[in-house]
Amino acid sequence: MVEGLVHGTPPNGRLNGGWGSLAKGLLYCCGFQPDRVLNGHFAKATRFSKTSGKSFLTKKCQGDILYICDPCEHSIVGTCNSGGDDDMGIFRGVYKGFAKSKTRDLLIERRIKFEHQARCPYCGSRVWSMTLAKLIPRKSALKKLGSVDGKLEYLVCVNGHLQGTCWLTRLSSDEKDDGMAEFEEDEQAGTTSTRTSSTGEEICEAPISL
């Protein structure tokens, strides 16, 4: 993924937002939510997918390249109807060549104003609301995230960093056990790689030891 983002950068080798912001975006969950503050943390594992990114692009923007990570789960106390906890999914991503993307063109063409009370947690730049711009393909994005609630929001900054939230579907205990077993196998393997799946999906995976 990093190689793909670097390809075509200016001769000085500087990415939009700088290398520091890219590194932070790869390794750090910012805990972003528009109406409350959640604790940020380093991710135990990072998995970005260009194919998954297609699910977050409208038809007009399918020519753009967007890498999206799997959502990080944050338990929110007392939010479900029964008075129990709900899981908030926090996800992040990055566009390749955002300055020349169709997404940016549409944001400017539709004269979308910057958000007043939000900044990019990775580079500190001004951000646009993709909801306000009507650039969220809700059906495909919610399906990819594993969310059925419909409450989905994400912001994009002028450097192409994306951060967003959704309510996640609760898994049964059996599904959780299966997921943890699969994750533990990956941890034991200790691999860090960018690979292509059997379906041609480009994936960046990086288990992290803190």
Short mmCIF file of C-alpha atoms in Angstrom, two decimals:
data_model
loop_
_atom_site.label_atom_id
_atom_site.label_comp_id
_atom_site.label_asym_id
_atom_site.label_seq_id
_atom_site.Cartn_x
_atom_site.Cartn_y
_atom_site.Cartn_z
CA MET A 1 0.00 0.00 0.00
CA VAL A 2 2.77 2.44 0.95
CA GLU A 3 4.55 1.73 -2.33
CA GLY A 4 1.34 2.51 -4.19
CA LEU A 5 0.89 5.80 -2.32
CA VAL A 6 4.50 6.83 -2.93
CA HIS A 7 4.38 6.13 -6.67
CA GLY A 8 3.96 9.41 -8.52
CA THR A 9 4.89 11.69 -5.60
CA PRO A 10 6.89 14.88 -6.32
CA PRO A 11 10.70 14.67 -6.71
CA ASN A 12 11.22 15.84 -3.13
CA GLY A 13 9.50 12.64 -1.99
CA ARG A 14 6.98 14.39 0.31
CA LEU A 15 3.49 12.96 0.57
CA ASN A 16 0.48 15.19 1.18
CA GLY A 17 0.43 15.79 4.92
CA GLY A 18 3.95 14.40 5.37
CA TRP A 19 5.37 11.01 6.28
CA GLY A 20 4.61 11.49 9.98
CA SER A 21 0.87 11.81 9.39
CA LEU A 22 0.88 8.73 7.14
CA ALA A 23 2.70 6.68 9.78
CA LYS A 24 0.23 7.82 12.45
CA GLY A 25 -2.71 6.92 10.23
CA LEU A 26 -1.32 3.41 9.68
CA LEU A 27 -0.69 2.65 13.34
CA TYR A 28 -3.04 4.79 15.42
CA CYS A 29 -6.81 4.73 15.99
CA CYS A 30 -7.71 8.33 16.82
CA GLY A 31 -10.93 7.49 18.70
CA PHE A 32 -12.79 10.00 16.52
CA GLN A 33 -16.50 10.71 16.94
CA PRO A 34 -18.20 14.02 16.02
CA ASP A 35 -20.18 14.51 19.26
CA ARG A 36 -17.89 12.96 21.88
CA VAL A 37 -14.25 12.21 22.62
CA LEU A 38 -13.08 8.59 22.71
CA ASN A 39 -9.63 7.52 23.82
CA GLY A 40 -7.21 7.00 20.96
CA HIS A 41 -4.78 4.09 21.00
CA PHE A 42 -2.22 2.22 18.92
CA ALA A 43 -3.88 -0.55 16.91
CA LYS A 44 -2.89 -4.15 17.71
CA ALA A 45 -2.99 -4.91 14.00
CA THR A 46 -3.50 -2.85 10.86
CA ARG A 47 -5.22 -4.07 7.70
CA PHE A 48 -5.81 -1.61 4.85
CA SER A 49 -7.51 -2.64 1.62
CA LYS A 50 -7.82 -0.82 -1.70
CA THR A 51 -10.67 -3.10 -2.76
CA SER A 52 -12.59 -2.32 0.45
CA GLY A 53 -12.04 1.35 -0.31
CA LYS A 54 -14.20 0.99 -3.43
CA SER A 55 -17.20 0.40 -1.14
CA PHE A 56 -16.73 3.94 0.24
CA LEU A 57 -16.69 5.66 -3.15
CA THR A 58 -19.79 6.77 -5.04
CA LYS A 59 -20.21 5.78 -8.70
CA LYS A 60 -18.84 9.11 -9.86
CA CYS A 61 -15.68 8.58 -7.77
CA GLN A 62 -14.90 4.95 -8.59
CA GLY A 63 -11.77 6.03 -10.45
CA ASP A 64 -10.24 7.29 -7.18
CA ILE A 65 -7.94 5.10 -5.09
CA LEU A 66 -8.85 4.87 -1.41
CA TYR A 67 -7.31 2.52 1.16
CA ILE A 68 -9.59 1.71 4.11
CA CYS A 69 -8.79 -0.18 7.33
CA ASP A 70 -11.06 -2.56 9.20
CA PRO A 71 -13.08 -0.74 11.91
CA CYS A 72 -11.72 -0.66 15.46
CA GLU A 73 -14.34 -1.49 18.10
CA HIS A 74 -15.03 0.92 20.97
CA SER A 75 -17.65 0.00 23.58
CA ILE A 76 -20.03 2.89 24.35
CA VAL A 77 -21.76 2.52 27.74
CA GLY A 78 -25.54 2.63 27.96
CA THR A 79 -26.37 3.40 24.34
CA CYS A 80 -28.52 0.46 23.24
CA ASN A 81 -32.27 0.23 23.87
CA SER A 82 -31.84 -2.29 26.71
CA GLY A 83 -29.54 0.07 28.59
CA GLY A 84 -26.44 -1.97 27.82
CA ASP A 85 -23.38 -1.16 25.76
CA ASP A 86 -23.06 -0.75 22.01
CA ASP A 87 -19.99 -1.08 19.83
CA MET A 88 -18.85 2.00 17.93
CA GLY A 89 -16.68 1.25 14.93
CA ILE A 90 -13.86 3.72 14.27
CA PHE A 91 -12.26 3.42 10.85
CA ARG A 92 -9.65 5.37 8.92
CA GLY A 93 -8.25 5.57 5.43
CA VAL A 94 -6.13 7.49 2.97
CA TYR A 95 -6.58 8.53 -0.67
CA LYS A 96 -3.84 8.21 -3.23
CA GLY A 97 -3.35 11.46 -5.15
CA PHE A 98 -6.24 13.20 -3.39
CA ALA A 99 -5.36 16.58 -4.93
CA LYS A 100 -6.29 15.19 -8.37
CA SER A 101 -9.19 12.98 -7.25
CA LYS A 102 -12.81 13.16 -8.40
CA THR A 103 -13.85 13.23 -4.73
CA ARG A 104 -11.98 16.50 -4.15
CA ASP A 105 -13.35 17.96 -7.39
CA LEU A 106 -16.93 17.26 -6.27
CA LEU A 107 -16.34 18.69 -2.80
CA ILE A 108 -15.16 21.93 -4.38
CA GLU A 109 -17.77 21.89 -7.15
CA ARG A 110 -20.57 21.51 -4.57
CA ARG A 111 -19.03 24.28 -2.46
CA ILE A 112 -18.94 22.17 0.68
CA LYS A 113 -17.71 24.21 3.62
CA PHE A 114 -15.09 22.98 6.06
CA GLU A 115 -16.29 21.65 9.41
CA HIS A 116 -15.93 24.33 12.11
CA GLN A 117 -15.15 22.11 15.11
CA ALA A 118 -13.18 19.28 13.55
CA ARG A 119 -9.63 18.84 12.33
CA CYS A 120 -7.79 15.89 10.87
CA PRO A 121 -6.31 13.91 13.80
CA TYR A 122 -3.35 12.89 11.65
CA CYS A 123 -2.14 16.12 10.01
CA GLY A 124 -4.25 18.83 11.67
CA SER A 125 -5.78 20.08 8.40
CA ARG A 126 -9.36 21.27 7.76
CA VAL A 127 -11.92 18.58 6.96
CA TRP A 128 -15.07 18.15 4.88
CA SER A 129 -18.13 16.11 5.87
CA MET A 130 -18.85 13.45 3.28
CA THR A 131 -22.42 13.26 4.60
CA LEU A 132 -22.99 16.94 3.89
CA ALA A 133 -21.44 16.47 0.45
CA LYS A 134 -23.72 13.48 -0.25
CA LEU A 135 -20.69 11.41 -1.23
CA ILE A 136 -21.34 8.39 0.99
CA PRO A 137 -22.58 5.19 -0.72
CA ARG A 138 -24.33 4.02 2.44
CA LYS A 139 -25.46 0.58 1.33
CA SER A 140 -22.05 -0.68 0.20
CA ALA A 141 -20.13 1.09 3.00
CA LEU A 142 -22.39 -0.25 5.78
CA LYS A 143 -22.16 -3.76 4.37
CA LYS A 144 -18.37 -3.61 4.25
CA LEU A 145 -18.21 -2.32 7.84
CA GLY A 146 -20.66 -4.89 9.20
CA SER A 147 -23.15 -2.24 10.34
CA VAL A 148 -26.94 -2.28 9.99
CA ASP A 149 -27.88 0.78 12.04
CA GLY A 150 -27.44 3.27 9.23
CA LYS A 151 -25.64 5.86 11.36
CA LEU A 152 -22.51 6.38 9.31
CA GLU A 153 -20.29 9.42 9.08
CA TYR A 154 -16.84 10.10 7.77
CA LEU A 155 -14.71 13.16 7.18
CA VAL A 156 -11.93 13.77 4.66
CA CYS A 157 -9.17 16.34 5.09
CA VAL A 158 -7.47 18.43 2.42
CA ASN A 159 -4.57 15.94 2.38
CA GLY A 160 -6.83 12.94 1.76
CA HIS A 161 -6.87 11.38 5.23
CA LEU A 162 -10.24 9.88 6.14
CA GLN A 163 -11.72 9.10 9.55
CA GLY A 164 -15.22 7.93 10.39
CA THR A 165 -17.63 6.13 12.67
CA CYS A 166 -20.50 3.64 12.52
CA TRP A 167 -22.49 1.43 14.89
CA LEU A 168 -21.33 -2.16 14.56
CA THR A 169 -23.54 -5.26 14.52
CA ARG A 170 -23.14 -7.27 17.71
CA LEU A 171 -21.53 -10.69 17.17
CA SER A 172 -22.55 -13.86 18.97
CA SER A 173 -20.05 -15.43 21.39
CA ASP A 174 -19.27 -18.18 18.83
CA GLU A 175 -18.49 -15.61 16.13
CA LYS A 176 -16.25 -13.69 18.52
CA ASP A 177 -14.37 -16.87 19.47
CA ASP A 178 -13.79 -17.74 15.81
CA GLY A 179 -12.53 -14.23 15.08
CA MET A 180 -10.14 -14.26 18.05
CA ALA A 181 -8.74 -17.67 17.06
CA GLU A 182 -8.05 -16.39 13.54
CA PHE A 183 -6.42 -13.24 14.93
CA GLU A 184 -4.21 -15.26 17.30
CA GLU A 185 -3.00 -17.41 14.40
CA ASP A 186 -1.98 -14.25 12.54
CA GLU A 187 -0.21 -12.94 15.66
CA GLN A 188 1.77 -16.15 16.04
CA ALA A 189 2.80 -15.99 12.41
CA GLY A 190 4.21 -12.50 13.11
CA THR A 191 4.00 -11.37 9.50
CA THR A 192 4.06 -7.79 8.25
CA SER A 193 3.34 -7.50 4.58
CA THR A 194 1.52 -6.02 1.66
CA ARG A 195 -0.06 -8.86 -0.26
CA THR A 196 -2.61 -9.63 -2.94
CA SER A 197 -5.47 -11.96 -2.06
CA SER A 198 -6.81 -14.76 -4.28
CA THR A 199 -9.45 -12.33 -5.56
CA GLY A 200 -6.85 -9.74 -6.54
CA GLU A 201 -7.46 -7.55 -3.48
CA GLU A 202 -4.41 -5.53 -2.39
CA ILE A 203 -4.05 -5.71 1.39
CA CYS A 204 -1.61 -4.11 3.82
CA GLU A 205 -1.29 -6.06 7.10
CA ALA A 206 0.94 -5.13 10.04
CA PRO A 207 0.67 -6.87 13.43
CA ILE A 208 2.15 -4.49 16.02
CA SER A 209 3.92 -5.34 19.29
CA LEU A 210 3.86 -2.60 21.93
#
